[in-house]
Coordinates of C-alpha atoms in Angstrom, one line a residue:
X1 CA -5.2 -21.8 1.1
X2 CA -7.8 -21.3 -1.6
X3 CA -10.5 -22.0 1.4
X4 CA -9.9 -18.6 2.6
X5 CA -9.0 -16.5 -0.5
X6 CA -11.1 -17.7 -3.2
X7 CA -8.8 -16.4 -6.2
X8 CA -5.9 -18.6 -5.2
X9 CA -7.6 -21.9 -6.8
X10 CA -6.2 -20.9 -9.9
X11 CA -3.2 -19.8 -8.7
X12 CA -0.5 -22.1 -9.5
X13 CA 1.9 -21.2 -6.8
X14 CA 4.3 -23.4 -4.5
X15 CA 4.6 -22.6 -1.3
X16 CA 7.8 -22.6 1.1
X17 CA 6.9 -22.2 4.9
X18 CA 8.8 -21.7 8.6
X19 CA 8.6 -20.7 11.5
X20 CA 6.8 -21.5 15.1
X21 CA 3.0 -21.8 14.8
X22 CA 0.9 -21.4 18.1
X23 CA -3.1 -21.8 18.4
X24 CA -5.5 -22.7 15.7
X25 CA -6.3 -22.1 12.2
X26 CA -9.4 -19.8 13.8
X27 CA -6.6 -17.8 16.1
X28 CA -2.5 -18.3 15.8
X29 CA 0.2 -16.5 16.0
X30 CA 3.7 -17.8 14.0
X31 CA 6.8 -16.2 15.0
X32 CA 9.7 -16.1 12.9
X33 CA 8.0 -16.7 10.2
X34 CA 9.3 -17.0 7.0
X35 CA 7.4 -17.6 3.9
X36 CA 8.0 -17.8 -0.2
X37 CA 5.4 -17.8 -2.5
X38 CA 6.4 -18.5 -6.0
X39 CA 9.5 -16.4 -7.2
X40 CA 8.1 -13.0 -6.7
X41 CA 6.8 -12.6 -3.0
X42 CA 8.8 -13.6 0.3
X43 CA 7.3 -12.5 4.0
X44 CA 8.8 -12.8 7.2
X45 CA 8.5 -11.5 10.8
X46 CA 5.9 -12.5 13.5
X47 CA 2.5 -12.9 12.1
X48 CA -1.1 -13.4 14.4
X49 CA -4.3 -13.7 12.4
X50 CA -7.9 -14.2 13.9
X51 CA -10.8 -14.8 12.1
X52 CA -10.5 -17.6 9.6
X53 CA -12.0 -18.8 7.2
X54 CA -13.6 -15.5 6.8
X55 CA -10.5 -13.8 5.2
X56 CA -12.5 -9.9 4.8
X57 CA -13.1 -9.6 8.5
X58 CA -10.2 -11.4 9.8
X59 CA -7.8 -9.4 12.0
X60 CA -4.3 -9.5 11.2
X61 CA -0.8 -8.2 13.1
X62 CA 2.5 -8.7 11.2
X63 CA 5.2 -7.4 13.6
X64 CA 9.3 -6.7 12.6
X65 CA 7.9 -7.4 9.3
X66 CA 9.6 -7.8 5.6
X67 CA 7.7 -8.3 2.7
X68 CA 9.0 -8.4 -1.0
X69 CA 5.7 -8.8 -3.7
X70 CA 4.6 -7.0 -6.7
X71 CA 0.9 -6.0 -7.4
X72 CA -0.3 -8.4 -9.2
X73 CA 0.4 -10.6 -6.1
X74 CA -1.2 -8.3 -3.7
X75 CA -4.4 -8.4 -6.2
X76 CA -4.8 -12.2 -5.0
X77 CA -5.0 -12.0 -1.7
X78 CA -6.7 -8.1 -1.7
X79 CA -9.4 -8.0 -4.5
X80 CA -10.2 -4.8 -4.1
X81 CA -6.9 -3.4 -5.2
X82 CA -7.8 -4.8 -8.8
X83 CA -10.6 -2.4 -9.3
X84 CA -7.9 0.5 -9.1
X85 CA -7.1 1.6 -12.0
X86 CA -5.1 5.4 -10.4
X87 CA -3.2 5.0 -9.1
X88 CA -0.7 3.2 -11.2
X89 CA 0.2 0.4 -9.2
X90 CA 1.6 -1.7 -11.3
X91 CA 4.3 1.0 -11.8
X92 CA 5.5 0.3 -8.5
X93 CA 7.5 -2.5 -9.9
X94 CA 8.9 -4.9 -7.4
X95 CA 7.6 -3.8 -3.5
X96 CA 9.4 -4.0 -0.8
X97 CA 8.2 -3.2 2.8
X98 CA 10.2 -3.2 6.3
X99 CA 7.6 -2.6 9.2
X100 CA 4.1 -3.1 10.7
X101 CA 0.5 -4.0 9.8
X102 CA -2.0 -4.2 11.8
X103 CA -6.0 -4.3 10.6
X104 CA -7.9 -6.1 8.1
X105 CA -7.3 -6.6 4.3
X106 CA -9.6 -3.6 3.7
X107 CA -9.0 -1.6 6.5
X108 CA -5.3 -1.3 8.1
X109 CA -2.5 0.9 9.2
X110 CA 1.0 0.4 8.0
X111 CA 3.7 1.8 10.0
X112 CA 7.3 1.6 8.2
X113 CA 9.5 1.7 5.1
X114 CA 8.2 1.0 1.0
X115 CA 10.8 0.6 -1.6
X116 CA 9.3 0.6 -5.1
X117 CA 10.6 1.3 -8.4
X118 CA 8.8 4.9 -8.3
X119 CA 11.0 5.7 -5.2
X120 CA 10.9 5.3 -1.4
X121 CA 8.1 6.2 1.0
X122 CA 7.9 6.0 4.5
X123 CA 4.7 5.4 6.4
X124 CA 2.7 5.8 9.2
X125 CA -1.2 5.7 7.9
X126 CA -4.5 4.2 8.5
X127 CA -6.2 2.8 5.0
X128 CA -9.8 2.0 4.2
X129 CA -10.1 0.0 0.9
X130 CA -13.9 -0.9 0.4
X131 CA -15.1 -3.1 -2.2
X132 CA -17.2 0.1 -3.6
X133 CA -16.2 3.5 -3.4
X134 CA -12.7 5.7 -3.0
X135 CA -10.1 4.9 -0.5
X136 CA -9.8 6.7 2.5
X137 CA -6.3 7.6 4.2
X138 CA -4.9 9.7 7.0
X139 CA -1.8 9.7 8.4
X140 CA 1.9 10.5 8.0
X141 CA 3.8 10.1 5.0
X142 CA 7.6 10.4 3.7
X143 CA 8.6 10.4 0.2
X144 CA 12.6 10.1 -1.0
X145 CA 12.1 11.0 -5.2
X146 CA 8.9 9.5 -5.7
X147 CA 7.7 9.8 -9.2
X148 CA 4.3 10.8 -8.4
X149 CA 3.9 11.6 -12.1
X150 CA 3.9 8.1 -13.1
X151 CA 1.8 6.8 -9.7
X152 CA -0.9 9.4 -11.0
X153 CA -0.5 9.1 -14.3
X154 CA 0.3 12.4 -14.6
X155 CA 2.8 13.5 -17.1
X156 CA 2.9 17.1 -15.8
X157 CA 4.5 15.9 -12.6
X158 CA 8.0 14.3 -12.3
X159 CA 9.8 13.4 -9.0
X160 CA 8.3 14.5 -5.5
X161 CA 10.2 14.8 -2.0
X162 CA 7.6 15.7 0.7
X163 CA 7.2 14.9 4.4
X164 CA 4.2 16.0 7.0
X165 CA 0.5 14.6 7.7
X166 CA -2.0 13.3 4.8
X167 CA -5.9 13.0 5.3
X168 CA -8.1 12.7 1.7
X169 CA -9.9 10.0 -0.3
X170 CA -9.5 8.5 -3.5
X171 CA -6.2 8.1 -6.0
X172 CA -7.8 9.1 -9.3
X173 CA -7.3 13.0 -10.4
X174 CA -11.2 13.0 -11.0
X175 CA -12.2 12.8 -7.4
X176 CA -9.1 13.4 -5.7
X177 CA -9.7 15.4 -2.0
X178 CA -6.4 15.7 -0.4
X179 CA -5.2 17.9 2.4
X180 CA -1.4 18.0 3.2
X181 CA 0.0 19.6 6.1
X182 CA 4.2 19.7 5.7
X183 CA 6.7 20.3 4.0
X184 CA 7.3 19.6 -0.1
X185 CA 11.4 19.9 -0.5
X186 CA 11.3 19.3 -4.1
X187 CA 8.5 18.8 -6.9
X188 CA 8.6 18.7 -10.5
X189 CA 5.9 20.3 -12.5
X190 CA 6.1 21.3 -16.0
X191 CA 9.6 20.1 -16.1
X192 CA 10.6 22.7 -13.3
X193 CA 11.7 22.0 -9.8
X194 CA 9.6 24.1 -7.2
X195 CA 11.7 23.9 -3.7
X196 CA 11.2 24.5 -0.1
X197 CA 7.4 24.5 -0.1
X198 CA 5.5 24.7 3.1
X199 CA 1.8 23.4 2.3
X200 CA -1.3 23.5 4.7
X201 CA -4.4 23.3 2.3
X202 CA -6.7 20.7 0.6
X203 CA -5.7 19.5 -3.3
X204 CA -9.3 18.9 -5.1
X205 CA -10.3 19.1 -8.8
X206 CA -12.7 22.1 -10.0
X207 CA -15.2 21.3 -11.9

């Protein structure tokens, strides 16, 4: 596996796989897959990938998908996410995801459920994560008490509940440019609970 992802020769892993493999290493597609790696990341569903060995460019469709990982796991097979330092991923905890990818490593929309120690989110966005520069989202998004405070790093905020359309770039408070289009049920700030917000505008730092 190290062929294709570089950072996994030192990675001192064993690897349990299952399923139905079709094609060739360049171009397959493994249905009901089912995959543990180590004791902290399990994958299953129906999983196509073409492109290999080039693992940046490679084109990849998990389908019906389950995936349980953490980020330090993610941070193996997707370099970039180690250069982000805000959010806090790490303060996700344990990850779990029910749904679909479809995309490359650094550029891929996720349609479906996340369960993380912060809180649930639900999904429906395209993400770009380049090796230089800010990410860049747009989509849909659903949170269920999201502590957005920690995620940011931000102890002003607490717990979030919000549901409608994102579009921005970047995680970090310095260069933050979101605009949200929805509806924010609940948000703490200060240690008070604003309700029943309807928000249409763009969230950006003043300088």
């Amino acid at each position: 596996i190290a062929f294709f992802a570089p950072d996994l020769r030192t990675w001192k892993r064993e690897v349990v796989l299952g399923g139905n493999f079709h094609g060739t290493v360049e171009n397959f597609l493994v249905t009901n897959l089912s995959a543990k790696i180590g004791a902290t990341t399990n994958i299953s569903g129906t999983l196509s990938m073409k492109g290999l060995p080039n693992i940046n460019s490679t084109k990849i469709s998990l389908s019906n998908g389950t995936l349980q990982t953490n980020y330090y796991d993610l941070g193996v097979f997707i370099p970039a996410l180690k250069n982000i330092t805000s959010p806090n991923l790490p303060a996700l905890g344990t990850i779990i995801y029910k749904g679909n990818f479809n995309g490359t490593i650094n550029n891929f929309i996720t349609a479906g459920n996340f369960s993380t120690k912060l809180g649930g989110v639900r999904t429906n966005i395209s993400l770009q994560v380049p090796g230089k520069g800010d990410p860049v989202y747009t989509g849909y998004i659903e949170t269920t008490r999201f502590n957005i405070g920690k995620f940011l790093n931000d102890e002003q905020l607490g717990l979030v509940e919000f549901k409608g359309k994102i579009t921005g770039s970047s995680f970090t408070i310095e260069r933050l440019k979101t605009t949200l289009e929805g509806k924010i049920s609940s948000l703490q700030y200060n240690n008070y609970t604003y309700t029943n917000i309807t928000t249409n505008g763009t969230f950006q730092k003043k300088y």
